[in-house]
Short mmCIF file of C-alpha atoms in Angstrom, two decimals:
data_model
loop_
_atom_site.label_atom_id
_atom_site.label_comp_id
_atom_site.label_asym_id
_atom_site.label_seq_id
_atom_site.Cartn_x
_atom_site.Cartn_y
_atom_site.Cartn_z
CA UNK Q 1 -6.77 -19.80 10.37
CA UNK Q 2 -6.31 -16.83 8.25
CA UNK Q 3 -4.99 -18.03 4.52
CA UNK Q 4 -1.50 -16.42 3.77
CA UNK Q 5 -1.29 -14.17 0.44
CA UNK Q 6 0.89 -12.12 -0.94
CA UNK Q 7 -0.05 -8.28 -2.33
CA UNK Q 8 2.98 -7.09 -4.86
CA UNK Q 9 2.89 -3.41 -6.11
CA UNK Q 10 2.42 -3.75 -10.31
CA UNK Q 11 3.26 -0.38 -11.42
CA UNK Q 12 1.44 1.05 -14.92
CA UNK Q 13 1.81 4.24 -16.44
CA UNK Q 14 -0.33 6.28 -18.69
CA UNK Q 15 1.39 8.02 -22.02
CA UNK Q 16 -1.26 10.41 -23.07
CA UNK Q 17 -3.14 7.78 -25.13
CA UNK Q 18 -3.65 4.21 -23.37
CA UNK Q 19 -1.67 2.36 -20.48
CA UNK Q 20 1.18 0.50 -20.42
CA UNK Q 21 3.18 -2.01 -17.67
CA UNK Q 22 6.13 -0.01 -15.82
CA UNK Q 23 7.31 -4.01 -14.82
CA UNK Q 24 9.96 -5.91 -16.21
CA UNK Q 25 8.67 -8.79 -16.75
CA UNK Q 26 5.23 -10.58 -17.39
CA UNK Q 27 2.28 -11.69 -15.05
CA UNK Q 28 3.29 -15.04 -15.33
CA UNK Q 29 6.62 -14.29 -13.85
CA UNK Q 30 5.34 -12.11 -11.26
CA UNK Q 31 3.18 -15.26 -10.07
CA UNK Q 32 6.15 -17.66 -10.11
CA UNK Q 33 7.75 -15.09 -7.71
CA UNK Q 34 5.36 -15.83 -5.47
CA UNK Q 35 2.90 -12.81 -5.72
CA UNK Q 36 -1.14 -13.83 -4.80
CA UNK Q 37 -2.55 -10.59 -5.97
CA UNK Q 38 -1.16 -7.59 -7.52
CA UNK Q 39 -2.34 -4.34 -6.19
CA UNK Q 40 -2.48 -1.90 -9.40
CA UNK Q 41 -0.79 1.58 -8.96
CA UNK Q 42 0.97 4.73 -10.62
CA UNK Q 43 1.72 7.76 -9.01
CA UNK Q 44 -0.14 10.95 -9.94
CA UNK Q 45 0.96 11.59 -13.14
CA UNK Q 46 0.52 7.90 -14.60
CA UNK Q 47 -3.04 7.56 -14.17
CA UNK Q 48 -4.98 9.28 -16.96
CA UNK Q 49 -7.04 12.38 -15.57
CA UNK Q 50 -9.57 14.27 -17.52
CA UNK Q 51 -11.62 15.38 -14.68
CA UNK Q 52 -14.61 13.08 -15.71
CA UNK Q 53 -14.17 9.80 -12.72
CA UNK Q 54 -15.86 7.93 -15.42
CA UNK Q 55 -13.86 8.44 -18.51
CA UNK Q 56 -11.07 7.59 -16.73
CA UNK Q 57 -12.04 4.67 -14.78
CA UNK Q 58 -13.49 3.30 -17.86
CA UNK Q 59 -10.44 3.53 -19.72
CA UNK Q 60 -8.36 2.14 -16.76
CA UNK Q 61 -10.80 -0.67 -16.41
CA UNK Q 62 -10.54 -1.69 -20.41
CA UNK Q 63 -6.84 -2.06 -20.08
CA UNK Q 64 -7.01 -4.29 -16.69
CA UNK Q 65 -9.87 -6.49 -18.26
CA UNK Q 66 -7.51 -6.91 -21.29
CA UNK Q 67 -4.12 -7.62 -19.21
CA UNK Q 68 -4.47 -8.58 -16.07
CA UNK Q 69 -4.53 -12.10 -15.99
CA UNK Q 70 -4.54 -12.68 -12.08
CA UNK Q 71 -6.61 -11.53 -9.03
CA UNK Q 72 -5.38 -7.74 -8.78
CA UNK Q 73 -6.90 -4.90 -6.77
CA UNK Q 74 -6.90 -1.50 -8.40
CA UNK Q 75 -5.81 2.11 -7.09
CA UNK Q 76 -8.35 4.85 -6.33
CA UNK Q 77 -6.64 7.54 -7.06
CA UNK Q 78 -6.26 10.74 -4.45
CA UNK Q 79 -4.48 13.02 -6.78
CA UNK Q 80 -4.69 14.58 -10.08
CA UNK Q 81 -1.39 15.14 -12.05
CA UNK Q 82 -1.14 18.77 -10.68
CA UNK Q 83 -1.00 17.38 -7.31
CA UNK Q 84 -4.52 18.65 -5.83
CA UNK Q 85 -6.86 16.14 -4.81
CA UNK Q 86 -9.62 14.80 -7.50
CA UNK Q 87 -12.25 15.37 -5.26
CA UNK Q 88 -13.08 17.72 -1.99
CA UNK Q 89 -11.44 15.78 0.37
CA UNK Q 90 -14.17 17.38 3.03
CA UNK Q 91 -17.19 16.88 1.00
CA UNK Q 92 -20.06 14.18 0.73
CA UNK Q 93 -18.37 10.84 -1.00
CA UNK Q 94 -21.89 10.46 -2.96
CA UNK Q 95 -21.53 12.03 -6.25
CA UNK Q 96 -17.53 12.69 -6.20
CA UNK Q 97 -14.76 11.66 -8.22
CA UNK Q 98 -14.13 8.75 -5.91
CA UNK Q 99 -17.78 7.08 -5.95
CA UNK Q 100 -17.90 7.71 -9.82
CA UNK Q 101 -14.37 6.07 -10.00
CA UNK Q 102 -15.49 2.92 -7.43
CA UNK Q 103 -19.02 2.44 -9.37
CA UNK Q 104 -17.22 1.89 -12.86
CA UNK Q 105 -14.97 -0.79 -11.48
CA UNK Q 106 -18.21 -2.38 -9.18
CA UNK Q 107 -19.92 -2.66 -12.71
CA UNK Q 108 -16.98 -4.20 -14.41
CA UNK Q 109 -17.81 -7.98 -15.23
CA UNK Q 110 -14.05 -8.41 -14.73
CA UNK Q 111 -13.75 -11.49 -12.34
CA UNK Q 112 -9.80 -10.70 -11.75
CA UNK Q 113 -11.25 -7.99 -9.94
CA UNK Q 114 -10.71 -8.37 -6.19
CA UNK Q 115 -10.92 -4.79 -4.37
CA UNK Q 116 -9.70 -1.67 -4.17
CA UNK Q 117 -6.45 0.37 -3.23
CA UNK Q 118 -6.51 3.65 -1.43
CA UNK Q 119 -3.49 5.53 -3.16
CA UNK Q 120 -3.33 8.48 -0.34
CA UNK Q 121 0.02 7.18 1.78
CA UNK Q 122 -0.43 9.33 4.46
CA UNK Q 123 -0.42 7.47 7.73
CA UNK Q 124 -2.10 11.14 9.44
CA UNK Q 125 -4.82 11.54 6.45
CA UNK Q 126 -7.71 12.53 9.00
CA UNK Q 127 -5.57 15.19 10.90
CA UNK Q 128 -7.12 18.78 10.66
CA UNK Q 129 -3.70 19.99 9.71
CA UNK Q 130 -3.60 17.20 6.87
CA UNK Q 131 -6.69 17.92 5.25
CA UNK Q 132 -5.93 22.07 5.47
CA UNK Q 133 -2.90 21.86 3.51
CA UNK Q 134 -4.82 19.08 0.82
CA UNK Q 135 -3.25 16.19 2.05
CA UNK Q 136 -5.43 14.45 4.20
CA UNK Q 137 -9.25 13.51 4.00
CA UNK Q 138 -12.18 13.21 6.15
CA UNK Q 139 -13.08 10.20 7.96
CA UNK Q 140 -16.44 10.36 6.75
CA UNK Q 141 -15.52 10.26 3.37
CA UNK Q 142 -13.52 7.16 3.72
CA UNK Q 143 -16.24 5.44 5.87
CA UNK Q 144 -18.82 5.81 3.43
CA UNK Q 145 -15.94 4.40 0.34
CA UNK Q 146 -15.62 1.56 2.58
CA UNK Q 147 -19.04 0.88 2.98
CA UNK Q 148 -19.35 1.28 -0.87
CA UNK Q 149 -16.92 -0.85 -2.21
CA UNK Q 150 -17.80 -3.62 0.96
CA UNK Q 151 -21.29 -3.60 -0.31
CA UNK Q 152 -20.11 -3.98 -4.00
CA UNK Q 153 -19.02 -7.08 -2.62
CA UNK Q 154 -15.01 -6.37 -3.07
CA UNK Q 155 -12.44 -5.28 -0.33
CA UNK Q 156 -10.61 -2.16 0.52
CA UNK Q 157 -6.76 -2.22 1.33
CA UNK Q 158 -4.16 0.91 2.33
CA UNK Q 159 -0.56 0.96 2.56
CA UNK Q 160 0.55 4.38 4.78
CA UNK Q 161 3.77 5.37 5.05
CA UNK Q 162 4.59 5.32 8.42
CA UNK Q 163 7.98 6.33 9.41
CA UNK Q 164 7.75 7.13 12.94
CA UNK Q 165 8.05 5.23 16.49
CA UNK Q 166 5.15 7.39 17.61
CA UNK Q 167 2.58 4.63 15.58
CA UNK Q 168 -0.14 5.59 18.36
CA UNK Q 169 -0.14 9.16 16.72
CA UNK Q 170 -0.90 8.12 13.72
CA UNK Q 171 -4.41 7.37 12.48
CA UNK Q 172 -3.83 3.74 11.70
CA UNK Q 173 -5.34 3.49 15.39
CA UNK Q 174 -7.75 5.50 16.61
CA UNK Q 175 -6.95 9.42 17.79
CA UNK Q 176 -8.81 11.95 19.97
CA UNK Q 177 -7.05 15.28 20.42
CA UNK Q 178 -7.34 18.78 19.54
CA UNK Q 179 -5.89 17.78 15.71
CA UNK Q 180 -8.07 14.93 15.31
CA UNK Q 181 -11.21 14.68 17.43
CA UNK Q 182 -12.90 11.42 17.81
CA UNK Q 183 -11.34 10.01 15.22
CA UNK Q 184 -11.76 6.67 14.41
CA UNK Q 185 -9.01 4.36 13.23
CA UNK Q 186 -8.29 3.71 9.70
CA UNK Q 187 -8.30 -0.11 10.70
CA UNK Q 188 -11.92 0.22 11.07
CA UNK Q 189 -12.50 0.45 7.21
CA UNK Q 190 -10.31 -1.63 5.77
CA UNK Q 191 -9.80 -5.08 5.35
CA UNK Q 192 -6.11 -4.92 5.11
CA UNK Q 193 -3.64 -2.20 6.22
CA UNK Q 194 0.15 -2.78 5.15
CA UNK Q 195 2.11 -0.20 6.97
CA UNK Q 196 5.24 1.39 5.76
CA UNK Q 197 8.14 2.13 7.90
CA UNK Q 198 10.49 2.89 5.41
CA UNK Q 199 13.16 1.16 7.43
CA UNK Q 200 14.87 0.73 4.12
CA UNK Q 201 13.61 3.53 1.93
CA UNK Q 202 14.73 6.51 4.48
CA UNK Q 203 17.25 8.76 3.61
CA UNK Q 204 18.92 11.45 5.84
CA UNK Q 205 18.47 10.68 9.88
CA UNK Q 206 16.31 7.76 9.67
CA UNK Q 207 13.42 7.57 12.42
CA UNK Q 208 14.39 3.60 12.18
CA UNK Q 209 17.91 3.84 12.15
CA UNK Q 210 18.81 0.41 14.03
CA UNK Q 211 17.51 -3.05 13.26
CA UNK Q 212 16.89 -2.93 17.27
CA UNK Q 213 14.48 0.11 16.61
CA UNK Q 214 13.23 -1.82 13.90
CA UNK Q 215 12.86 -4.72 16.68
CA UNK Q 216 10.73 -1.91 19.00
CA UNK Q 217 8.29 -0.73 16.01
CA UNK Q 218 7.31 -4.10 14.99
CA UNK Q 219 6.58 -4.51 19.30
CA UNK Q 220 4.72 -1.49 19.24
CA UNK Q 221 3.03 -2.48 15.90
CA UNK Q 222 2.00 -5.90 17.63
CA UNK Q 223 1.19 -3.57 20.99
CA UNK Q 224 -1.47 -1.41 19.31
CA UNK Q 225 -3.15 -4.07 17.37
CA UNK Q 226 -3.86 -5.97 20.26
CA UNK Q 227 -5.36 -2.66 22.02
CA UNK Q 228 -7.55 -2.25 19.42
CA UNK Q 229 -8.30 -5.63 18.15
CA UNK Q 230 -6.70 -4.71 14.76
CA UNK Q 231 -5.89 -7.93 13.61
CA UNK Q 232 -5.95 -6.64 9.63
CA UNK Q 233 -2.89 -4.79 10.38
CA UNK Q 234 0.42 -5.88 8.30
CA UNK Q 235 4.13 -4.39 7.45
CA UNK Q 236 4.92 -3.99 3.96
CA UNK Q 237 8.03 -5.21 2.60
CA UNK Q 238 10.42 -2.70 0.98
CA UNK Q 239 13.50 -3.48 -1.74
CA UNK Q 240 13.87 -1.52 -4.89
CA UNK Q 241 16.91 -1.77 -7.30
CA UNK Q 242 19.75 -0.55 -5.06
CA UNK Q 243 20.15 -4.02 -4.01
CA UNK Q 244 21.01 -5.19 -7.34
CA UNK Q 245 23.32 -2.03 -7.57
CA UNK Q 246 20.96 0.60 -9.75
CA UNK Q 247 19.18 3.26 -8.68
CA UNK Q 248 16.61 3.62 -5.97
CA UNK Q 249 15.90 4.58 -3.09
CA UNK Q 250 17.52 2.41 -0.16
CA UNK Q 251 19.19 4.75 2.57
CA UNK Q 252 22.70 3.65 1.61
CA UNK Q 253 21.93 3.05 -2.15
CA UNK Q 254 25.44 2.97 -2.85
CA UNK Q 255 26.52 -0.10 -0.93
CA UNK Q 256 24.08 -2.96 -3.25
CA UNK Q 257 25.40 -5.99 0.01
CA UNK Q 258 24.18 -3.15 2.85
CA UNK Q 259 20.58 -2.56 1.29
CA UNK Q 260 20.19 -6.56 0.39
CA UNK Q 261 20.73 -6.64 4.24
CA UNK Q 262 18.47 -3.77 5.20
CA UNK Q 263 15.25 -5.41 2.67
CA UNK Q 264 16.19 -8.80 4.52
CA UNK Q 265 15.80 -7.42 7.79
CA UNK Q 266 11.94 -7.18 7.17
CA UNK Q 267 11.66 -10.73 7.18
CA UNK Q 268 14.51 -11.11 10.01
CA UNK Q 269 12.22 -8.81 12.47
CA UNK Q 270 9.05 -10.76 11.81
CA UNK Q 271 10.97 -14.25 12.78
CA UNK Q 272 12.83 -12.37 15.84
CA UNK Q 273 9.59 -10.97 17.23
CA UNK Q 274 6.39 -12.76 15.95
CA UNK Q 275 8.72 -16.30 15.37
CA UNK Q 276 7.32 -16.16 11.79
CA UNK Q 277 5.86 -14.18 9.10
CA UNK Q 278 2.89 -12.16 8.48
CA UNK Q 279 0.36 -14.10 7.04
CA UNK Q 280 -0.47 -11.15 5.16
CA UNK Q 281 2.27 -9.47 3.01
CA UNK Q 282 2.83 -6.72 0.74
CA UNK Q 283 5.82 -6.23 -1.48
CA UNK Q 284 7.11 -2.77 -2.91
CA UNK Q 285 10.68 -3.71 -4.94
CA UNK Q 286 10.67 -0.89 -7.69
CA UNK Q 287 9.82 -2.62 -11.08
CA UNK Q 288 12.06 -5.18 -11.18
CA UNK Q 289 11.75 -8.98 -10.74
CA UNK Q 290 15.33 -9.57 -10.09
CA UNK Q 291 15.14 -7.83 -6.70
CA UNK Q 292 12.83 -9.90 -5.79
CA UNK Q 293 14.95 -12.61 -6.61
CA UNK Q 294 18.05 -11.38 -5.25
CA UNK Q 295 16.67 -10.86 -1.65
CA UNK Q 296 14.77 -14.25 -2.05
CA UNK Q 297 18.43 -15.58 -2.36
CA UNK Q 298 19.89 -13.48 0.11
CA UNK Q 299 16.79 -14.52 2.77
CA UNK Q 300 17.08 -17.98 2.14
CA UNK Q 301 20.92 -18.66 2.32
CA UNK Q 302 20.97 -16.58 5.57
CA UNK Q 303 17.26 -16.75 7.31
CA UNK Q 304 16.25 -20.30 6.03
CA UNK Q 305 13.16 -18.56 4.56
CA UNK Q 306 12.18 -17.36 1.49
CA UNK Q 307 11.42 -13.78 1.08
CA UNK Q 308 7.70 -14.14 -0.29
#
């Protein structure tokens, strides 16, 4: 039986000088929500970049010994604050950014420590197209970072964002076309794969615009996994502060009761078509506990469930 956990997004930032938490609250409340590991992040421009992988995984790592007082897993991050990639996306993964990055963390004595986060979202990062325009990556690259950090003893988790019924195009699964020849799938090299469909988070015309489309990816989700024996693929959950009536970035932000509804329905679609939940969850709600709370209060008056 595969243990249930739950993966919540713990957002940092970097201000020039050392690291601070984005969250609004402590570790210990982030456990009592319910939270089994906390996957480390910031976007670009909040991890520190000085072009040397291991100044600033050093630095990163000091902080996280010093404050993180739970299993976490930490980001490896694709992008430098100017928005190019740290490292030649089609190069050999020995001697970049990326290994220098992984074998400062592998070294760490820190026994919170637990595995690595691949920060690039894109669910089509092996795509020729991708990697010409800097936002993809080889295959190869990846492989070999898996077999790194596996052999390091820790374990490697991505969460793509994957807003699109057309799942089997993406390179979650395996591809071989003219864009991506003999491509392996992503599932191949990690241990867990949370994907985003942004069911909540879209804005303009929605590729998930029903909770019955909704109903259809999680099918085809369940379809392609079986295919391909992917059992280490997951949904992530998705809430951020529109629910509690600030801003974010729910697809009808301005109506708090509609987005409660719309974060709920992640849990909904799980009971409707698996007849319970993942055993494996990961939760992005912004930085702020009391969405968590609220749609844990919304789930359990009106699922019977709680929302972690």
């Amino acid at each position: 039986m595969i243990p249930m956990a739950n993966f919540g997004l713990w957002w940092i930032g970097w201000n020039d000088s050392d690291y601070k938490s984005r969250m609004s609250g402590s570790l210990e409340q982030f456990k009592r929500l319910g939270f089994d590991y906390a996957v480390v992040l910031g976007n670009q421009v909040y991890v520190q970049y000085t072009g040397d992988a291991e100044v600033d995984a050093y630095n990163l790592s000091e902080y996280l010994s010093e404050h993180m007082s739970m299993p976490y897993y930490v980001t490896i991050p694709f992008r430098a604050p100017n928005g190019l990639p740290r490292g030649n996306i089609t190069g050999s993964f020995n001697g970049s950014y990326w290994e220098k990055w992984i074998n400062v963390f592998a070294s760490s004595s820190d026994p919170n420590l637990k595995g690595f986060y691949w920060s690039l979202e894109n669910a089509w990062m092996f795509k020729k197209k991708q990697i010409e325009n800097g936002g993809g990556i080889s295959y190869e690259l990846i492989e070999a970072m898996s077999q790194e950090i596996h052999e390091a003893g820790f374990k490697f988790i991505w969460i793509p964002s994957a807003s699109t019924m057309y799942l089997e195009g993406t390179n979650i699964f395996s591809l071989n076309n003219q864009e991506c020849p003999n491509c392996p799938g992503a599932y191949e090299f990690f241990d867990y794969i949370f994907v985003q469909p942004n069911y909540y988070l879209t804005k303009g015309a929605p590729n998930i615009p029903g909770y019955n489309d909704f109903k259809e990816y999680l099918r085809k989700l369940e379809s392609l996994k079986s295919k391909y024996r992917a059992w280490n693929v997951y949904l992530e959950m998705e809430a951020d502060e529109c629910v509690i009536g600030g801003g974010g970035n729910c697809r009808t932000c301005n109506n708090p009761t509609n987005c409660t509804k719309l974060a709920s329905d992640y849990i909904k679609v799980q009971l409707d078509v698996l007849g319970k939940k993942y055993a494996q969850r990961a939760y992005y709600f912004g930085v702020t506990f009391d969405v968590v709370k609220h749609v844990d209060s919304y789930c359990r008056s009106n699922l019977g469930v709680p929302y972690v």
